[in-house]
XYZ file of N, CA and C in Angstrom:
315
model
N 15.557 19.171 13.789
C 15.533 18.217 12.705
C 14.085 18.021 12.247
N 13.843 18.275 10.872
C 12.519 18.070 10.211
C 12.253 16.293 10.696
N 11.127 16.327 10.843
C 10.339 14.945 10.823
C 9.771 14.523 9.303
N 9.527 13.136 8.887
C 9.437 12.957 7.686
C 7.982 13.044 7.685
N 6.811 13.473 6.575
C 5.320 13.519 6.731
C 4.868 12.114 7.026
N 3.709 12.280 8.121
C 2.789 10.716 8.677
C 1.807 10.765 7.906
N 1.135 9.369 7.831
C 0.309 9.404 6.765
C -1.471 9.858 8.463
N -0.479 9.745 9.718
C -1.747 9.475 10.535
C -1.507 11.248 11.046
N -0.677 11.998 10.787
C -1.696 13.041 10.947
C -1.880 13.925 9.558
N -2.086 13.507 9.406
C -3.223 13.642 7.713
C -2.215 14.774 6.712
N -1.074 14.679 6.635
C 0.003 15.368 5.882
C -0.163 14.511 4.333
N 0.413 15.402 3.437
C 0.093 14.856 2.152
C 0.599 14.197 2.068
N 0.977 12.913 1.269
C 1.521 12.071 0.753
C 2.847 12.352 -0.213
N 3.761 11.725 -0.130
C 5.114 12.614 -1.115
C 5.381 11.939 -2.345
N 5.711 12.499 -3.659
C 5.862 11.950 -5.045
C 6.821 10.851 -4.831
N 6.172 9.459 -5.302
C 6.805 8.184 -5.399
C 8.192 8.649 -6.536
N 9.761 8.076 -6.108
C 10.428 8.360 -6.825
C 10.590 7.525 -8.192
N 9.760 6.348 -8.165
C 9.805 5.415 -9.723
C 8.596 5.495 -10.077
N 7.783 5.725 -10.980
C 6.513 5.424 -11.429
C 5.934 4.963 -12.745
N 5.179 4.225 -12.674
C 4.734 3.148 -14.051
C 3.945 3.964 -14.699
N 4.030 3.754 -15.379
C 3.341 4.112 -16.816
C 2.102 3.323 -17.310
N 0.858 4.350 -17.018
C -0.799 3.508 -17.304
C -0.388 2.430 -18.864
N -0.710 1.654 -18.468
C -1.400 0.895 -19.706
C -2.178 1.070 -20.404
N -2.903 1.092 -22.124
C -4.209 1.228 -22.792
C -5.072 0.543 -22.436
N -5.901 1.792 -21.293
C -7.290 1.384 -20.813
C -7.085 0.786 -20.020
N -5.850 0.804 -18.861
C -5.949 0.101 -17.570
C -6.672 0.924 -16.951
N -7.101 0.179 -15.661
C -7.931 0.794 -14.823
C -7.122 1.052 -13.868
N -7.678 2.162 -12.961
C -7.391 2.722 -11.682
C -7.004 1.435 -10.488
N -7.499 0.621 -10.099
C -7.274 -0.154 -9.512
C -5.870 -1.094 -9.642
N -5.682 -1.195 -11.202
C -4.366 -2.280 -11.499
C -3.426 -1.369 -11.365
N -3.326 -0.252 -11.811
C -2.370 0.956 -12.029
C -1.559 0.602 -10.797
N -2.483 0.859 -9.831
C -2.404 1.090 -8.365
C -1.668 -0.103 -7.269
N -2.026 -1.301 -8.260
C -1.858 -2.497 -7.725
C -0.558 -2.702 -8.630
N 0.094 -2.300 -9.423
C 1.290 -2.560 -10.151
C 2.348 -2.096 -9.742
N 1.724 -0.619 -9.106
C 2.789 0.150 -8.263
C 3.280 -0.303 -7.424
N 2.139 -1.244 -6.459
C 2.377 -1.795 -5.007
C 3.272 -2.857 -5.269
N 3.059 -3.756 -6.053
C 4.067 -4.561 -6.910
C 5.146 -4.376 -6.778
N 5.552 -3.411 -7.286
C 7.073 -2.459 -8.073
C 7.646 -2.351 -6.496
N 6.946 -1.847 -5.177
C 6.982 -1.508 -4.206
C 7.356 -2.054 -2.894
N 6.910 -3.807 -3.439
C 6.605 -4.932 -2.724
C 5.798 -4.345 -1.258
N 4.881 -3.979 -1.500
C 3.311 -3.426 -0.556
C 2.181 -3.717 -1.154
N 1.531 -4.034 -0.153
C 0.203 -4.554 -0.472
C -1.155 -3.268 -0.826
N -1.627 -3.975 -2.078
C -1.603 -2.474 -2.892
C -3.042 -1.231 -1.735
N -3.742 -1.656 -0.751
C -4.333 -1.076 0.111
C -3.161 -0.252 0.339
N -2.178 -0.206 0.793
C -1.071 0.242 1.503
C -0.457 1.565 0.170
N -0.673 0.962 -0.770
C 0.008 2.109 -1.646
C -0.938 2.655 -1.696
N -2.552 2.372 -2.105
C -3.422 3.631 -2.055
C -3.366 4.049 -0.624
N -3.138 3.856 0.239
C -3.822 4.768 1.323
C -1.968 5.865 1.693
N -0.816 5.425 0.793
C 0.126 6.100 0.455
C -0.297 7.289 0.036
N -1.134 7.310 -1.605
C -1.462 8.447 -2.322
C -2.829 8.924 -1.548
N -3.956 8.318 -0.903
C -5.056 9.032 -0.292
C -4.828 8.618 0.916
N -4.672 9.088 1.920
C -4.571 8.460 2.963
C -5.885 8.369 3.689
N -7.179 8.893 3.324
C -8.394 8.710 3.699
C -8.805 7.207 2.578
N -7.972 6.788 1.040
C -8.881 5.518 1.095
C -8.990 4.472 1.891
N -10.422 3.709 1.318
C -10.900 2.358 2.556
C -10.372 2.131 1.412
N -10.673 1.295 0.138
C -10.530 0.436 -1.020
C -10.008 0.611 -2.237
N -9.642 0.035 -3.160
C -9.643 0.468 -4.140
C -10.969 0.141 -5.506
N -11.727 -0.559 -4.486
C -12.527 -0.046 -5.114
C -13.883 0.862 -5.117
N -13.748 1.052 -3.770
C -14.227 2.660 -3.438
C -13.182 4.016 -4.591
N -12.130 3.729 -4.503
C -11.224 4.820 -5.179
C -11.360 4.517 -6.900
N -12.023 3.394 -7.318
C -12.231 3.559 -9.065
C -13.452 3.992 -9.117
N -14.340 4.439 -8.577
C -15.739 4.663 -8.192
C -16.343 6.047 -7.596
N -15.640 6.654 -6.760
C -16.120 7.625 -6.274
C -14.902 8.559 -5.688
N -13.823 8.911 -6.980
C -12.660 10.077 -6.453
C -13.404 11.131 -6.940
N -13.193 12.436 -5.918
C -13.339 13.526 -5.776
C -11.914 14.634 -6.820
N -12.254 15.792 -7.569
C -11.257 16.848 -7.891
C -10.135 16.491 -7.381
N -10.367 16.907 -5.802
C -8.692 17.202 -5.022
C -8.437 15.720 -5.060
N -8.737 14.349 -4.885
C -8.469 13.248 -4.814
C -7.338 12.668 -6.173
N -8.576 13.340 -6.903
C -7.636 12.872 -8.651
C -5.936 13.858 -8.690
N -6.395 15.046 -8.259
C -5.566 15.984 -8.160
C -3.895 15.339 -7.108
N -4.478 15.246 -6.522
C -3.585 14.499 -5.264
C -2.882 13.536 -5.860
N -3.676 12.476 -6.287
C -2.984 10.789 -7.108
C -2.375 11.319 -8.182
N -2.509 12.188 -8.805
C -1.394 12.394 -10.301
C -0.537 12.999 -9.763
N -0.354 14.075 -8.544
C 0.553 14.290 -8.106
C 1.534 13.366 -8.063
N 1.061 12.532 -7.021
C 2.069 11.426 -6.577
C 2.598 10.470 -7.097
N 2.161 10.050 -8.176
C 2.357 9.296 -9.506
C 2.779 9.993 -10.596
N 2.886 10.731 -10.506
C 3.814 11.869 -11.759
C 2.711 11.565 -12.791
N 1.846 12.220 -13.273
C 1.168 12.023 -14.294
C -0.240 13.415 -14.174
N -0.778 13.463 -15.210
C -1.829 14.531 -15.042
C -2.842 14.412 -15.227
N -4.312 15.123 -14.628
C -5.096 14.329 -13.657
C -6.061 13.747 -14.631
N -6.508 14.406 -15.703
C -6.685 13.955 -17.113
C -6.958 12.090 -17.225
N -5.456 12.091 -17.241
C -5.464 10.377 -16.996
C -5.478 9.796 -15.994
N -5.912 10.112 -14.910
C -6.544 8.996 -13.901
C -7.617 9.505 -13.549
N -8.245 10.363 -14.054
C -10.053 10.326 -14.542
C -10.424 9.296 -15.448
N -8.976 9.401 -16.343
C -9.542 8.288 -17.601
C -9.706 6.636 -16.964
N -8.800 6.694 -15.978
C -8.436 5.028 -15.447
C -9.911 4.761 -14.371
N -10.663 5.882 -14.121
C -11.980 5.459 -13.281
C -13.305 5.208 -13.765
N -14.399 4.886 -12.559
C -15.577 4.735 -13.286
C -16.486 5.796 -12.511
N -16.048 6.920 -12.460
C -16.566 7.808 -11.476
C -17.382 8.864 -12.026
N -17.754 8.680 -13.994
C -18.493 9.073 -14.731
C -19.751 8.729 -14.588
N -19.511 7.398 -14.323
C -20.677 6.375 -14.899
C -21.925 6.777 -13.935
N -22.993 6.370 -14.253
C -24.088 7.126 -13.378
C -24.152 6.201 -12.260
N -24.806 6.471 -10.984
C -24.659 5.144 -10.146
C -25.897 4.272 -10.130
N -27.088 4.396 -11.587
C -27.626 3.281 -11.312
C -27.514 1.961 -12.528
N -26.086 2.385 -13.129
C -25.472 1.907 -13.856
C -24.264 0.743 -13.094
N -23.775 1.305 -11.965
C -22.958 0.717 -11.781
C -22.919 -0.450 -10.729
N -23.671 -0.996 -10.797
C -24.430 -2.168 -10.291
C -23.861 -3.012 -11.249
N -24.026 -2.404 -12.418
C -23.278 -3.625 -13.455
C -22.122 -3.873 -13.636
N -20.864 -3.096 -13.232
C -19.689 -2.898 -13.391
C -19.234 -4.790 -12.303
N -18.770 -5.299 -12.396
C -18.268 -5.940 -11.903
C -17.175 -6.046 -10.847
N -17.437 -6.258 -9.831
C -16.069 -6.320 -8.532
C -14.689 -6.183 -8.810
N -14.722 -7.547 -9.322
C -13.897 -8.252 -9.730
C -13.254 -8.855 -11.303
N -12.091 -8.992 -11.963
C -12.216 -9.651 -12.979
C -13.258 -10.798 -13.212
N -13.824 -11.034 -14.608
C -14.672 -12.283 -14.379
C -13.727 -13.051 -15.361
N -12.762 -12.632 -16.228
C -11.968 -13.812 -17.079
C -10.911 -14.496 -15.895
């Protein structure tokens, strides 16, 4: 009998069977946190679903790697295109000092 993939010995993560649809100009982080929502999991728990190496999410709007982006559109049904678009992993890093944590409204 097949075993189902663990997220602890580092097996990929498997395509969520419902998935939301980005918002205009949501970010990587809410996306992520809407899912967990939909999921009732606490949204750490859904990213470390799709990466199982993230600490944060906001380490993950900040500093995803190719295979990382590659990986999350997998699993979210979507292409990787747009969740480059949902990050800030362009931005230079002595810029992003300014980006804010947190909402400030």
């Amino acid at each position: 009998m097949l075993r189902p993939p663990s997220h602890d010995a580092g097996t990929c993560s498997r395509q969520l069977p419902v998935t939301l649809a980005p918002h205009t100009d949501e970010l990587l982080p809410s996306w992520i946190s809407r899912h967990a929502e939909f999921y009732a999991v606490p949204p750490l728990t859904m990213l470390r679903h799709c990466l199982p190496e993230g600490s944060s999410l906001h380490a993950a709007d900040r500093s995803l790697n190719g295979d990382q982006v590659i990986q999350l559109a997998a699993i979210l049904s979507t292409e990787p295109a747009t969740v480059r678009r949902m990050t800030f992993a362009n931005i230079a890093p002595s810029s992003r000092r300014l980006i804010a944590g947190k909402p400030l409204q």
